[in-house]
Each structure stands twice: as C-alpha cells, then as structure tokens.
CSV table of C-alpha atoms and ligand atoms in Angstrom, one decimal:
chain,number,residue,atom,x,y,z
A,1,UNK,CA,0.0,0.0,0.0
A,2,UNK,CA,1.9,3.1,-0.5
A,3,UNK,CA,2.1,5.4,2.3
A,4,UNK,CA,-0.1,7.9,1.2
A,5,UNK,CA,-2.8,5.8,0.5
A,6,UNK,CA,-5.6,6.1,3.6
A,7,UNK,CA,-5.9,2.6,5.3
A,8,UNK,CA,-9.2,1.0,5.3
A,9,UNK,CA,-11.4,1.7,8.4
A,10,UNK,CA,-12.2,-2.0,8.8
A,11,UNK,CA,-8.8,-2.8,8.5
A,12,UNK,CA,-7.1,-0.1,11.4
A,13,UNK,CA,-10.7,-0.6,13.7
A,14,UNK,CA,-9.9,-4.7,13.9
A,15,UNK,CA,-6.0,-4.0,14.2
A,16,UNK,CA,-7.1,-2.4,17.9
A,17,UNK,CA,-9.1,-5.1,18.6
A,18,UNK,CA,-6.4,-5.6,21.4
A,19,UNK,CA,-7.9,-2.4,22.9
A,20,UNK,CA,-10.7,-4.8,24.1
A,21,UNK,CA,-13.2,-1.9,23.4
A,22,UNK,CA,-16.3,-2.5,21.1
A,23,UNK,CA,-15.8,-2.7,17.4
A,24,UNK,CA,-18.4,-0.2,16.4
A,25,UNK,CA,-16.2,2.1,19.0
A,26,UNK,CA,-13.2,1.3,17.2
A,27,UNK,CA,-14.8,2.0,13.8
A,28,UNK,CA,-15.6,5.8,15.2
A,29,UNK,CA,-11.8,6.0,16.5
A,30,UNK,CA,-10.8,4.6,12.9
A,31,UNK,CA,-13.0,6.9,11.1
A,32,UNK,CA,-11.4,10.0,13.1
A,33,UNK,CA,-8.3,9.4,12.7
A,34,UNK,CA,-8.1,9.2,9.2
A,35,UNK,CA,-9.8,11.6,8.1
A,36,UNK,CA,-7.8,13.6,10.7
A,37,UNK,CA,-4.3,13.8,8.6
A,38,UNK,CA,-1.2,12.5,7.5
A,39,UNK,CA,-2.2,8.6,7.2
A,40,UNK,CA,1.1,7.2,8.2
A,41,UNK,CA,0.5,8.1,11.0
A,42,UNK,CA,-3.1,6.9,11.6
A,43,UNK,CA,-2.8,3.9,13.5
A,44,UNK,CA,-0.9,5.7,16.3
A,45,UNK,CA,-4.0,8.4,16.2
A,46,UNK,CA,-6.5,5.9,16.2
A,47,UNK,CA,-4.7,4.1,19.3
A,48,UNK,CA,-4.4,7.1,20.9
A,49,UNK,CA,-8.3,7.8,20.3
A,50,UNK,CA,-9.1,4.0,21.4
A,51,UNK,CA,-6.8,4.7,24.7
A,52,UNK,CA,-9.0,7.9,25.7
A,53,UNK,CA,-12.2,6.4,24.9
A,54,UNK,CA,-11.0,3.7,27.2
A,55,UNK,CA,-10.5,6.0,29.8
A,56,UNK,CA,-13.9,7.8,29.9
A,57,UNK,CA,-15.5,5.1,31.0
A,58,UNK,CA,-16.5,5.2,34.6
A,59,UNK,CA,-13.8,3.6,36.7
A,60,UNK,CA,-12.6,3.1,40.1
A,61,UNK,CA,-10.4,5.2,41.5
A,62,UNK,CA,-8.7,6.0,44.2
A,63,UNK,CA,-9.4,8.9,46.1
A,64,UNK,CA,-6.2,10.6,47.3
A,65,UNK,CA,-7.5,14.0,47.7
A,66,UNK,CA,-8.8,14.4,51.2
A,67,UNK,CA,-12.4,15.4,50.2
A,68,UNK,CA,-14.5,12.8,51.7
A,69,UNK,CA,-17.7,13.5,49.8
A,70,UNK,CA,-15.9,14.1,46.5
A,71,UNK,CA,-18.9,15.4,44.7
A,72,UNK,CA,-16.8,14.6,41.4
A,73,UNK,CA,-16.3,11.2,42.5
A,74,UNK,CA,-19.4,9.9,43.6
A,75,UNK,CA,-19.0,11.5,46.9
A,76,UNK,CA,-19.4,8.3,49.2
A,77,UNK,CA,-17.9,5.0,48.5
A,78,UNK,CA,-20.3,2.5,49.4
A,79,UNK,CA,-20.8,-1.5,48.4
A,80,UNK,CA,-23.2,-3.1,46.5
A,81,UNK,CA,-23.0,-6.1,47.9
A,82,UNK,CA,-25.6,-7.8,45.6
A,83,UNK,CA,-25.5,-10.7,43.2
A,84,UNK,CA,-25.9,-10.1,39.9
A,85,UNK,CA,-26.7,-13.7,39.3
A,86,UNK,CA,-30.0,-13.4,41.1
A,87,UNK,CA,-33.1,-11.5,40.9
A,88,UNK,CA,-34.2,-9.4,44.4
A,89,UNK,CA,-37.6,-8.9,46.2
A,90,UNK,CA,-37.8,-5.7,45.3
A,91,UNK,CA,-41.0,-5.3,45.4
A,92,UNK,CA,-42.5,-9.0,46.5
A,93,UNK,CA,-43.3,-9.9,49.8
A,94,UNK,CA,-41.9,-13.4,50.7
A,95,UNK,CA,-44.6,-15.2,53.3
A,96,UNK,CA,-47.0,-14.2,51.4
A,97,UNK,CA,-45.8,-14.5,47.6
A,98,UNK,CA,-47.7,-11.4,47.3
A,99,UNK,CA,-47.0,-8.1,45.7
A,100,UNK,CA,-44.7,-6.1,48.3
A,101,UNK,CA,-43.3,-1.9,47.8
A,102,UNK,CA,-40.1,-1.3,47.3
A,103,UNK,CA,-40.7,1.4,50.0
A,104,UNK,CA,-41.0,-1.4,52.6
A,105,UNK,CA,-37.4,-2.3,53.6
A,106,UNK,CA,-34.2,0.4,53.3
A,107,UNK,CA,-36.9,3.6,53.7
A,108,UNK,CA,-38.6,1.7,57.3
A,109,UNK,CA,-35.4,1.2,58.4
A,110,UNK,CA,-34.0,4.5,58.0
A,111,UNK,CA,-37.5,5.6,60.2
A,112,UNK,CA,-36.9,3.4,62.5
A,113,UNK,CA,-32.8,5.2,62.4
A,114,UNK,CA,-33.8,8.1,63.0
A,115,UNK,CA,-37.2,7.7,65.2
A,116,UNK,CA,-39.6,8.9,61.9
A,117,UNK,CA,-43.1,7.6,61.9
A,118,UNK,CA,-42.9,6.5,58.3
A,119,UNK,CA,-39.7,7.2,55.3
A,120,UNK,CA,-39.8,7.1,51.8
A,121,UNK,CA,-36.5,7.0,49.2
A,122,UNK,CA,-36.0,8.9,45.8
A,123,UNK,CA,-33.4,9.9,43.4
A,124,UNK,CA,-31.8,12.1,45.3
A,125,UNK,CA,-32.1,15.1,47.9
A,126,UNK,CA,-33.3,17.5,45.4
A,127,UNK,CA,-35.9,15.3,44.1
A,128,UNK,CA,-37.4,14.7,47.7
A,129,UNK,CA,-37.6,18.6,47.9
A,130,UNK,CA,-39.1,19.0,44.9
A,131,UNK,CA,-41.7,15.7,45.9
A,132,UNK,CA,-42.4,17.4,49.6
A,133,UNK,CA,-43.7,20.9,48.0
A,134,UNK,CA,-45.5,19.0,44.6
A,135,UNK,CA,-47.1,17.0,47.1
A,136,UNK,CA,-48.3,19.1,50.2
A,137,UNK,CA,-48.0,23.0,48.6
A,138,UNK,CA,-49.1,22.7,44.7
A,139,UNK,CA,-51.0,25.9,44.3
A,140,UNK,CA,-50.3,26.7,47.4
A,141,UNK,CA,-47.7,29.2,49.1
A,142,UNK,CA,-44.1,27.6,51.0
A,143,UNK,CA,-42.7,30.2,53.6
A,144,UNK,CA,-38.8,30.0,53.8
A,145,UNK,CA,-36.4,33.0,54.7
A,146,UNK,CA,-34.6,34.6,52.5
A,147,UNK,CA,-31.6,33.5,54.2
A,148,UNK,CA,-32.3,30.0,53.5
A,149,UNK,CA,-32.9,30.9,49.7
A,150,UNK,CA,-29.8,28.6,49.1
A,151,UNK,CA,-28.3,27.3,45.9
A,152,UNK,CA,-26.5,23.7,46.1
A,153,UNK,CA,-24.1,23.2,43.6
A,154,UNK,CA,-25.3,21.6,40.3
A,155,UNK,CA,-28.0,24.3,39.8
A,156,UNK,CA,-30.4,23.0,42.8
A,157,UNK,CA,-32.0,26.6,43.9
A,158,UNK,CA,-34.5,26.6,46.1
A,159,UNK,CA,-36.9,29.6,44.3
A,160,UNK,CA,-36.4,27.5,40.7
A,161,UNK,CA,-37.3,24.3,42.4
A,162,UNK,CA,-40.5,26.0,44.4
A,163,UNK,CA,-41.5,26.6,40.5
A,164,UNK,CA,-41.3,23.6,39.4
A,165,UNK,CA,-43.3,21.6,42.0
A,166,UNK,CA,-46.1,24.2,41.5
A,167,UNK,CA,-45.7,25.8,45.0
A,168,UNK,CA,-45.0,29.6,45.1
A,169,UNK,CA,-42.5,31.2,47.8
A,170,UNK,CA,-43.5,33.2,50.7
A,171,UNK,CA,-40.5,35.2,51.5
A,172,UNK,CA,-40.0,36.3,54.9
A,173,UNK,CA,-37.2,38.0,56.6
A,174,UNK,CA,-33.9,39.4,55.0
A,175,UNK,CA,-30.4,37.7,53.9
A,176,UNK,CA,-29.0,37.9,57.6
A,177,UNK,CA,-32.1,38.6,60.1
A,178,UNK,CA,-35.3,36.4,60.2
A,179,UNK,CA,-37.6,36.6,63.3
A,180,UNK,CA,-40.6,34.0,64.2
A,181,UNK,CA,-42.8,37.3,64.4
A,182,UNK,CA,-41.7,37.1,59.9
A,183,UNK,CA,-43.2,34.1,59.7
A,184,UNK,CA,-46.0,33.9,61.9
A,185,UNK,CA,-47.2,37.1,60.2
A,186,UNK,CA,-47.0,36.0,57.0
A,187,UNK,CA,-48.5,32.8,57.8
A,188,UNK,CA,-51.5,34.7,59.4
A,189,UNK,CA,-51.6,37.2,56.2
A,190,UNK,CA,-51.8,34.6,54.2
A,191,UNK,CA,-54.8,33.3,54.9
A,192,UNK,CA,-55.1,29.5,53.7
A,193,UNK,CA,-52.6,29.7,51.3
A,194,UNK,CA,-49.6,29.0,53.4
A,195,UNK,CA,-49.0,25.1,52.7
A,196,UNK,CA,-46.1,24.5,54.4
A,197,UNK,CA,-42.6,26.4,56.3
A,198,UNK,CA,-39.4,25.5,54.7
A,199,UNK,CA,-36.8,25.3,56.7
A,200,UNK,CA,-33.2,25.1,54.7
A,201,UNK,CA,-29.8,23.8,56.2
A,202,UNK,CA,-27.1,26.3,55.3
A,203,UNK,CA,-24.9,23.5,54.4
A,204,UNK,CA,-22.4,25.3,51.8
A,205,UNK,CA,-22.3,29.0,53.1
A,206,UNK,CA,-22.1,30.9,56.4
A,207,UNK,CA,-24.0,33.9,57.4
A,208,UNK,CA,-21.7,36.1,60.3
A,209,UNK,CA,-22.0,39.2,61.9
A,210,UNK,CA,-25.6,40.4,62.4
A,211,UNK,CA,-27.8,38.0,62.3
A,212,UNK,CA,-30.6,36.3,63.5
A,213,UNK,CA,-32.5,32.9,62.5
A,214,UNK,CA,-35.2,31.2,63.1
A,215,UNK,CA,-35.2,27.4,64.5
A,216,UNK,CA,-37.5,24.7,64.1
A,217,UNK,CA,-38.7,24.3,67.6
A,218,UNK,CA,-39.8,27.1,67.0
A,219,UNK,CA,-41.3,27.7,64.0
A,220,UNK,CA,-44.1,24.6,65.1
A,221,UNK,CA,-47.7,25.7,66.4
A,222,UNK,CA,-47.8,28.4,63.8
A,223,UNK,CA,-50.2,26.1,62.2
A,224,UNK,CA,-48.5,24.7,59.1
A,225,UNK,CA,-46.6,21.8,58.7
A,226,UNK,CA,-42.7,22.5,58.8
A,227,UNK,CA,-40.8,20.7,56.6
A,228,UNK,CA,-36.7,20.8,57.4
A,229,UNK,CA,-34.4,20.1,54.5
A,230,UNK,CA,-31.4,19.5,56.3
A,231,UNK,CA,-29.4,18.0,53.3
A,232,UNK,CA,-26.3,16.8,55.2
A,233,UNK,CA,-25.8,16.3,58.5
A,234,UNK,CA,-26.2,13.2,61.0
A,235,UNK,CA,-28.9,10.8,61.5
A,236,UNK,CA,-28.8,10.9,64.5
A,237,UNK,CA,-26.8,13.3,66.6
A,238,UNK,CA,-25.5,11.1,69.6
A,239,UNK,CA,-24.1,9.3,66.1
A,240,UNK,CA,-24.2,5.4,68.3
A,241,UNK,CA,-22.3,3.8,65.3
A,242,UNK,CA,-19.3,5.9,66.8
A,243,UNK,CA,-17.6,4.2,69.4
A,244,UNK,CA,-16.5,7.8,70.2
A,245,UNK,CA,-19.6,9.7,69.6
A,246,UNK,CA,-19.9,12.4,67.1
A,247,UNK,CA,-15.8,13.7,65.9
A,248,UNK,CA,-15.4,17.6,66.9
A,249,UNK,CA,-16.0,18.6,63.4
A,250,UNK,CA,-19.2,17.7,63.0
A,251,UNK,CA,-21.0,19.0,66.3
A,252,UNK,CA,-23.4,21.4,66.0
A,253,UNK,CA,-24.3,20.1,62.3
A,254,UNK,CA,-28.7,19.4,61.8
A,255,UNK,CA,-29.6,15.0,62.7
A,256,UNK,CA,-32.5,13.9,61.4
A,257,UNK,CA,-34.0,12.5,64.8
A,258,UNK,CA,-33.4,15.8,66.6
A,259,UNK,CA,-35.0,17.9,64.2
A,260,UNK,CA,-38.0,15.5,64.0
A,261,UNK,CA,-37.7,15.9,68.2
A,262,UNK,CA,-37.4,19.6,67.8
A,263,UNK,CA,-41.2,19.2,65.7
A,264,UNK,CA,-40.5,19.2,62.1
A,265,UNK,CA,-43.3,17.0,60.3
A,266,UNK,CA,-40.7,16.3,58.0
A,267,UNK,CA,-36.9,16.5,57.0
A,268,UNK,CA,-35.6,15.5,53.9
A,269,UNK,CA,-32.0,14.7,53.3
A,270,UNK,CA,-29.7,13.1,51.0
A,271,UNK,CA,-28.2,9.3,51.0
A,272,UNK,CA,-24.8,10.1,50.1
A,273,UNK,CA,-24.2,13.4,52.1
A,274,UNK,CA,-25.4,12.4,55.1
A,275,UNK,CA,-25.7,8.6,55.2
A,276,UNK,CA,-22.4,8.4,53.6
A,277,UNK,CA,-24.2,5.7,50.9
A,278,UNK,CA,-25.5,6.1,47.4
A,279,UNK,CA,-27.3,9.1,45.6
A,280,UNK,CA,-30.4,9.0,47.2
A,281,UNK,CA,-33.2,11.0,48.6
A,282,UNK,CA,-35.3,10.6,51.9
A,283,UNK,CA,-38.1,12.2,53.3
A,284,UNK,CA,-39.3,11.2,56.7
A,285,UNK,CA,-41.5,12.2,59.2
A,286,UNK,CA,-45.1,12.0,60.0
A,287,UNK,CA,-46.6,9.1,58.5
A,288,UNK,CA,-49.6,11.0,56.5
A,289,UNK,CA,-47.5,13.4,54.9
A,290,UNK,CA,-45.0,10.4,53.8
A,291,UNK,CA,-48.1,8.5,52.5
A,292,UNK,CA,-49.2,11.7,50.2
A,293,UNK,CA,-45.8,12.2,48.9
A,294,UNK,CA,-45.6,8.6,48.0
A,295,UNK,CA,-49.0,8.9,46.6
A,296,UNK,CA,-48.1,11.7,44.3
A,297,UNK,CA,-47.6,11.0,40.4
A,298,UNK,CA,-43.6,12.1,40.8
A,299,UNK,CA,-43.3,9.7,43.3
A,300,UNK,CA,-42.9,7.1,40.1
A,301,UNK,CA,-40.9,9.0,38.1
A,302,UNK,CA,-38.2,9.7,41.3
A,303,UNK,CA,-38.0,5.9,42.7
A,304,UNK,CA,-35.0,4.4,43.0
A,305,UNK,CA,-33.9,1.3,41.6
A,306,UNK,CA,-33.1,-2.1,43.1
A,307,UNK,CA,-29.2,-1.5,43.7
A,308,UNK,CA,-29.8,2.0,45.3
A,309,UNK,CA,-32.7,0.8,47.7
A,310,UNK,CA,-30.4,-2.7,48.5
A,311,UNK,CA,-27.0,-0.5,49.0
A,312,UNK,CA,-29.6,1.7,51.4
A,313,UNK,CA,-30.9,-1.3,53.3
A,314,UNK,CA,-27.3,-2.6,53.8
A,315,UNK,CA,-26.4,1.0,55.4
A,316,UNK,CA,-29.0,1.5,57.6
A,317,UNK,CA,-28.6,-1.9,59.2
A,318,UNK,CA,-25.3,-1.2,60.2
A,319,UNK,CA,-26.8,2.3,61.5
A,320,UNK,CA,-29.0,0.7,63.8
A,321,UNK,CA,-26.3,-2.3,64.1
A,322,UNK,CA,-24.4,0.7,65.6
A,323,UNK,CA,-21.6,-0.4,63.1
A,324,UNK,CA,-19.8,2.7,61.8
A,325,UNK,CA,-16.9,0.9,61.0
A,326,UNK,CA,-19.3,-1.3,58.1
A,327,UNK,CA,-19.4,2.3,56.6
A,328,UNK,CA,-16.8,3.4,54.8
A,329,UNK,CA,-17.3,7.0,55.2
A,330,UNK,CA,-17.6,6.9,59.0
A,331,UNK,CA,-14.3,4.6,58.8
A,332,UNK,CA,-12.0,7.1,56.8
A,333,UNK,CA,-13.7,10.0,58.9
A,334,UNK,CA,-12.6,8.6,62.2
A,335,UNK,CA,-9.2,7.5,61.4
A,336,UNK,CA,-6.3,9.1,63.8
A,337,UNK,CA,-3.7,11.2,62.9
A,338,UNK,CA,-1.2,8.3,64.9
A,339,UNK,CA,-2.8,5.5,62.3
A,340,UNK,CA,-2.1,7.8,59.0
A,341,UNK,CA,1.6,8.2,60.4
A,342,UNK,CA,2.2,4.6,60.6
A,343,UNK,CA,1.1,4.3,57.1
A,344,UNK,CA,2.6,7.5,55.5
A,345,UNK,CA,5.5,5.6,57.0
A,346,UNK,CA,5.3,2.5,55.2
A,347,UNK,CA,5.1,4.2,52.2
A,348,UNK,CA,7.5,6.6,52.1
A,349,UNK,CA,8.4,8.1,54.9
A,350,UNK,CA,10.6,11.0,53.3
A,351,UNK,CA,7.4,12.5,51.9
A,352,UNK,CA,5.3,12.5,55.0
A,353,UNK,CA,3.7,15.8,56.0
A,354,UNK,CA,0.7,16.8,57.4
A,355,UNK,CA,-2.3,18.1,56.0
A,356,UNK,CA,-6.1,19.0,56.3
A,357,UNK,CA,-9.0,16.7,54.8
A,358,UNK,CA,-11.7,18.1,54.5
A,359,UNK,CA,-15.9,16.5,54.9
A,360,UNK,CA,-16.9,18.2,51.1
A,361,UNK,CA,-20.0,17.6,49.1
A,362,UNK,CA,-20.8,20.8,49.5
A,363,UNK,CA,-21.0,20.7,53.4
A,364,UNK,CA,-19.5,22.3,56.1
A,365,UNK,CA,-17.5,25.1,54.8
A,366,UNK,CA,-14.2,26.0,56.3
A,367,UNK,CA,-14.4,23.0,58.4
A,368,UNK,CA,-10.6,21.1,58.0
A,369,UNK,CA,-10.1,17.7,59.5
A,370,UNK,CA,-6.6,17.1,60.7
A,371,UNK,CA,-4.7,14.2,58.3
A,372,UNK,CA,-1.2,13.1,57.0
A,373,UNK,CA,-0.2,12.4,53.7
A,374,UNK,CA,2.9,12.3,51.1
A,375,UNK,CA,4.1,15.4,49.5
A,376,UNK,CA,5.8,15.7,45.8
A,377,UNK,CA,7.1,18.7,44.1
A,378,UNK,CA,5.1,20.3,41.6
A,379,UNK,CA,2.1,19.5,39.8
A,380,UNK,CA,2.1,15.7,39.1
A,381,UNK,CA,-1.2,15.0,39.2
A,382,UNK,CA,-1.6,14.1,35.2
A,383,UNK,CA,0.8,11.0,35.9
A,384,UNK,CA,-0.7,10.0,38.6
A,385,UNK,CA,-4.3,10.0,36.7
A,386,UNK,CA,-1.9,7.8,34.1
A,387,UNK,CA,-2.2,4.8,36.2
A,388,UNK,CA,-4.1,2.1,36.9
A,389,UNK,CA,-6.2,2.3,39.0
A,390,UNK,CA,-5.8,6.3,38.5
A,391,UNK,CA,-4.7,8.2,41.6
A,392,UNK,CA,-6.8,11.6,42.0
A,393,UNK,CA,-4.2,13.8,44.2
A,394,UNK,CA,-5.1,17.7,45.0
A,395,UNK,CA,-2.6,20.4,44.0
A,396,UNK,CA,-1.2,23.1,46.8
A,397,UNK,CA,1.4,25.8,46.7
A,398,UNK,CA,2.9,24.2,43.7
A,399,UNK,CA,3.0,20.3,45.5
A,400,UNK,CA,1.0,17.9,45.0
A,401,UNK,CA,-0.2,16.3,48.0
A,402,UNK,CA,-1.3,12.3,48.5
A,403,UNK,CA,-4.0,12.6,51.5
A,404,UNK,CA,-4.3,9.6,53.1
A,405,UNK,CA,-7.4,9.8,55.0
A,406,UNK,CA,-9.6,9.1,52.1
A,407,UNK,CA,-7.5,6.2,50.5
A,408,UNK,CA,-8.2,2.7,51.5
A,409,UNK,CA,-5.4,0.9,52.9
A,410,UNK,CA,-5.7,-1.9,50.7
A,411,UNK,CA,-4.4,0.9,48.2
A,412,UNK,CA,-1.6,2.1,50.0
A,413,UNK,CA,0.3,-0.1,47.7
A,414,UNK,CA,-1.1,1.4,44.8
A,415,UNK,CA,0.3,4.7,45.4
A,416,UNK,CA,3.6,3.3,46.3
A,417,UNK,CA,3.6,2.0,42.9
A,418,UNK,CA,2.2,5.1,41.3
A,419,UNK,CA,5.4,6.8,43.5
A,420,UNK,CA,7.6,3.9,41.8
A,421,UNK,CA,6.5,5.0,38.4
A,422,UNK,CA,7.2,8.9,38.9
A,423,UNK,CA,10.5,8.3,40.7
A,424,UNK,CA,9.4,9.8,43.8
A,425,UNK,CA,10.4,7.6,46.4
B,501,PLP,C1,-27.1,18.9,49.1
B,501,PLP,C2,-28.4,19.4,49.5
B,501,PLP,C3,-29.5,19.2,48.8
B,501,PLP,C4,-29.4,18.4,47.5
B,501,PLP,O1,-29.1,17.1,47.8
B,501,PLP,P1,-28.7,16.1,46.6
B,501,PLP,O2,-28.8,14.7,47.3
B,501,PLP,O3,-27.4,16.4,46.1
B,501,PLP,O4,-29.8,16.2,45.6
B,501,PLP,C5,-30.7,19.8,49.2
B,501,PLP,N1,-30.7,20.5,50.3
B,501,PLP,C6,-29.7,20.7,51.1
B,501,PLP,C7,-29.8,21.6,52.3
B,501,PLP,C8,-28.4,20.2,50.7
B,501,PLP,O5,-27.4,20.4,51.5
C-alpha cells in the first residue's frame, strides 16, 4: 500500500481489537483518525483515540484527595453487595408471595434510624424537595427566609425548584435577620394559602456578623406543617455507630432524629451526604405526609432502583447495628492522625507531611479535619491520573499532596507504585 494511501477503516478498527473496546467504538476511532491527517501516521492516532475512549468510562479510583464527599467522584464510596446472578424482592413480599413496595425495607429502616413515623426513598435530595412541596404546597404558598434561599451546587435553587413543583414562595425575613414574628405574620396574612414552612440547612455558606434565624422548635404551632431540608448532616446526633460519639468537626451540624424531636413534620436529606451511601433522597416524618408524597404521580418518576434501595438497606442496618466501621465513610472519617503516620511511613516516609482533609460535598464550609499524607514537588497530578487504578491527588502551593485519609489501605500499595513510576520515592 503506498504510504499515502488512507488505510481501510475496517482494517485499522480490527488492528485495535487488542484495545478490548467494542468494534463499532473502534470503527468511530478509525473513522477520526483518518480523516484527521497524514495517514502514516493513523494507527498511532487511532490508538491514541481508542486509549481515551478507554479511559472515559466510569472507573474506580482512588481517592487521594482528602475530600470525603468528593462530589466529582461519587462522593461516598459505598458496596453493593448484591449478586448479579439473582433476581431481588424488590417489590415481592416473601410469606406471602404477594406483591410487596419497594418502599417497605431500606426507607422503614432508616424511620426506624432516626425515630420517623414513616420514610420514603427517591433519586436524590433535590428530588425529595421538589416531591415534599409537589405533594403538600401545589397551588399553594411555602414560607422560607430569605436567608435560606440557598443554591447547592449543580443548579439545585430553592426559588427554581418551588417553581417547578407548582408551589410559590412566601418570602420572609432578609439575607441575615429572620424573626418568628416574619413568619407567623405571613402565615396569618396569608390566609389558607400558606401550605407548608421551609426550613433550609445552610450547608455550603455561612452567614456572620448580624444575624438572626429562626429554628424549628420554634417555628411549630404556627399552624402549618414545617418541613426541614437539612441535606447533610447526622442521623442521629449522639451518632451510636461511633464508638467515640460524634468527631469535633461535626458538632453542632442538623440529625434527622433531633430535628424531628425539635417538631418538624418532615426533614428531607440526602443518602450520600449524610448517610455516607448512594445518591439518594429521603423524606421522613409523620406518616400522612410520607403517604401523600408517596402517593403523588412524581413519586414514580423519582423511585430508585433495586441497587440504590439494597445498598440503602445494607447501610441502615449497620446504622442501627451501631456499626460505623461497616461504613466506609464513617471509617475514613474517624481514622487518627497516629494510624495515618504509621502508614505514611510504610510508604515513604521522606514525603510524610501533614495536612487538612476536609468532609466536602458541598457541606461544612471551612471546616478542615486534621490528616497526613505524602508530599511531591510540583504538579504531578496528570501522571498519577496515568495509572491504573488512577490516583486523583489535589494540587497546593505548587506540591502535589497524596491525603491519606480518604485512601483505603488496601491501596496504599497502589500509590507506592504510582510513586515507583514517577521516581518519587
Ligand atoms: C445537598 C443538599 C441538597 C441536595 O441534595 P442532593 O442529594 O445532592 O440532591 C438539598 N438541600 C440541602 C440543604 C443540601 O445540603
């Protein structure tokens, strides 16, 4: 063939076939790369193509940046734990071989966690919000303050969701002072049309200086139901599954059970912020407002599937098994600083410092949790993203810095190779 001759598509696509991806896949990198320039050289494009597509695939990784909730990587690690080679009883009860709910098992439990009358699980936190005010304010007002008007990262605003669920807002108060007197007067003033009281967890921002807000003990006996999205937070703020009780850093954060003790009807927060499982949703409280948000029509188009609702079941019985260390989150949390020594050590003890981890997900600003990891020179992060499994490293003051708080130890060995392969130890 002379060299100037394009090579067949067919021909370069199967000469990847090594690649292991897809031959349709390889056809596209194929396609691209000829047509892309100088065909001599297309087999080494189209390699290079078939390599990236390789890597956008979701993958494991490990987790080497100190952000527990990496939002970007799935924020909480959790297990599956289920067998692909069965079938589950998702929604079949087994002593009777009747039809069963899917709502029956991981969303009773998590009641039960944190002393609701009645739970029900969705898509994620946003979608119970948007479920709670469909459900119990469409065509009706919601009363937050505006200094709970919050945006969470990804677009979720509070006014733009109100819209959606065919609610409108009742704003009382101002960005730093909200009294009871602001929302008991506009309750009154409005009549019937006040459905519901918001209450929103600050969870990414802090208001200082002058201020004033108002809490959910006392926002009950206005007369309206007060629903408290708390987001992250605990599920329970005595936090049993800690043989240690709650760590310093996270007192004075919203639990589920006390807010429902302190009178919300219900409080809505999210699987994977604050159960430290996968994206998920809850809504909990008193049993007749949990039964009309399950009986709404979004109620079927937020369910979660089969894995979510197992992984969910799994987690909340080792919440009430008081077993934080089953919980992969609450194990990396709780780690001492003596244990991360020991295995900065092991590594490579020349590039021990220490550092700050911090809880993330968009939670707890400015909150830092005291850690140790390995420090390199400059910015090495692309060659650590190189291996496999890829090492995700954060960048400071032109170092790169290995925290090992969020890395499994069964990967310490991982990045001593990944150190290996840079020549950094
Ligand atoms: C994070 C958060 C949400 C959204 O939760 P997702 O599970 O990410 O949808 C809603 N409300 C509050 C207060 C939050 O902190």
């Amino acid at each position: 063939m002379a060299p100037d001759r394009p090579p067949s598509v067919d021909r370069l696509a199967r000469s990847l076939a090594d690649t292991g991806l897809p031959h349709p896949l390889l056809v596209d990198a194929a396609r691209l790369a000829i047509a892309d320039g100088d065909p001599a050289t297309a087999e080494a494009r189209a390699r290079d193509l078939a390599g990236s597509m390789g890597r956008h695939f979701l993958t494991d990784v490990v987790n080497a940046t100190g952000v527990l909730l990496h939002t970007n990587l799935g924020r909480a690690p959790w297990g599956t734990a289920v067998d692909d080679t069965r079938y589950s009883t998702l929604e079949f009860d087994l002593s009777t071989g009747d039809r069963g709910s899917r709502q029956d098992r991981a969303p009773a439990l998590l009641a039960r966690a944190c002393g609701a009358e009645a739970a029900i699980v969705v898509n994620n936190c946003a979608s119970a919000v948007l479920l709670v005010l469909a459900a119990l304010a469409e065509g009706r007002g919601a009363v937050v303050s505006r200094g709970e008007l919050v945006e969470i990262g990804g677009g979720f605003r509070i006014p733009d969701v109100m819209t959606q669920s065919g609610a409108h807002l009742i704003e009382v108060g101002t960005t730093n002072r909200t009294r009871i007197g602001d929302f008991a007067s506009a309750v009154a003033a409005s009549g019937d049309d006040a459905a519901l009281i918001l209450n929103v967890h600050r969870s990414n921002y802090r208001i200082e200086g002058f201020t004033e807000s108002v809490g959910v003990s006392e926002l009950v006996g206005l007369g309206v139901p007060v629903v408290a999205d708390i987001g992250s937070g605990l599920l329970d703020a005595a936090c049993q599954w800690l043989a240690d009780g709650p760590p310093p850093w996270l007192v004075g954060e919203p639990a589920a059970r006390q807010t429902l003790e302190a009178g919300a009807d219900l409080v809505t927060f999210s699987g994977d912020k604050l159960l430290g499982g996968p994206q998920a949703g809850i809504i909990a409280g008193r049993a007749d407002l949990v039964a009309a948000c399950a009986a709404h029509p979004l109620a079927r188009a937020l369910r979660p599937g089969s894995l979510v609702l197992h992984a969910l079941q799994n987690l909340a019985l080792a919440y009430l098994g008081r077993d934080g260390d089953a919980i992969p989150f609450w194990r990396m949390a709780t780690l001492t600083v003596d244990h991360l020594r020991e295995r900065a050590t092991a590594i490579a003890p020349d590039l021990m410092v220490d550092t700050m981890a911090v809880p993330g997900g968009g939670t707890l600003p400015g909150v830092e949790i005291p850690s140790v990891g390995l420090r390199l020179d400059g910015d090495r992060t692309v060659g650590l993203r190189a291996g496999t499994p890829p090492v995700v490293a954060r960048v400071a003051e032109q170092a790169t810095l290995l925290d090992l708080r969020t890395v499994h130890p069964d990967d310490d060995a991982v990045l001593g190779s990944a150190l290996d392969r840079l020549g950094a130890r």
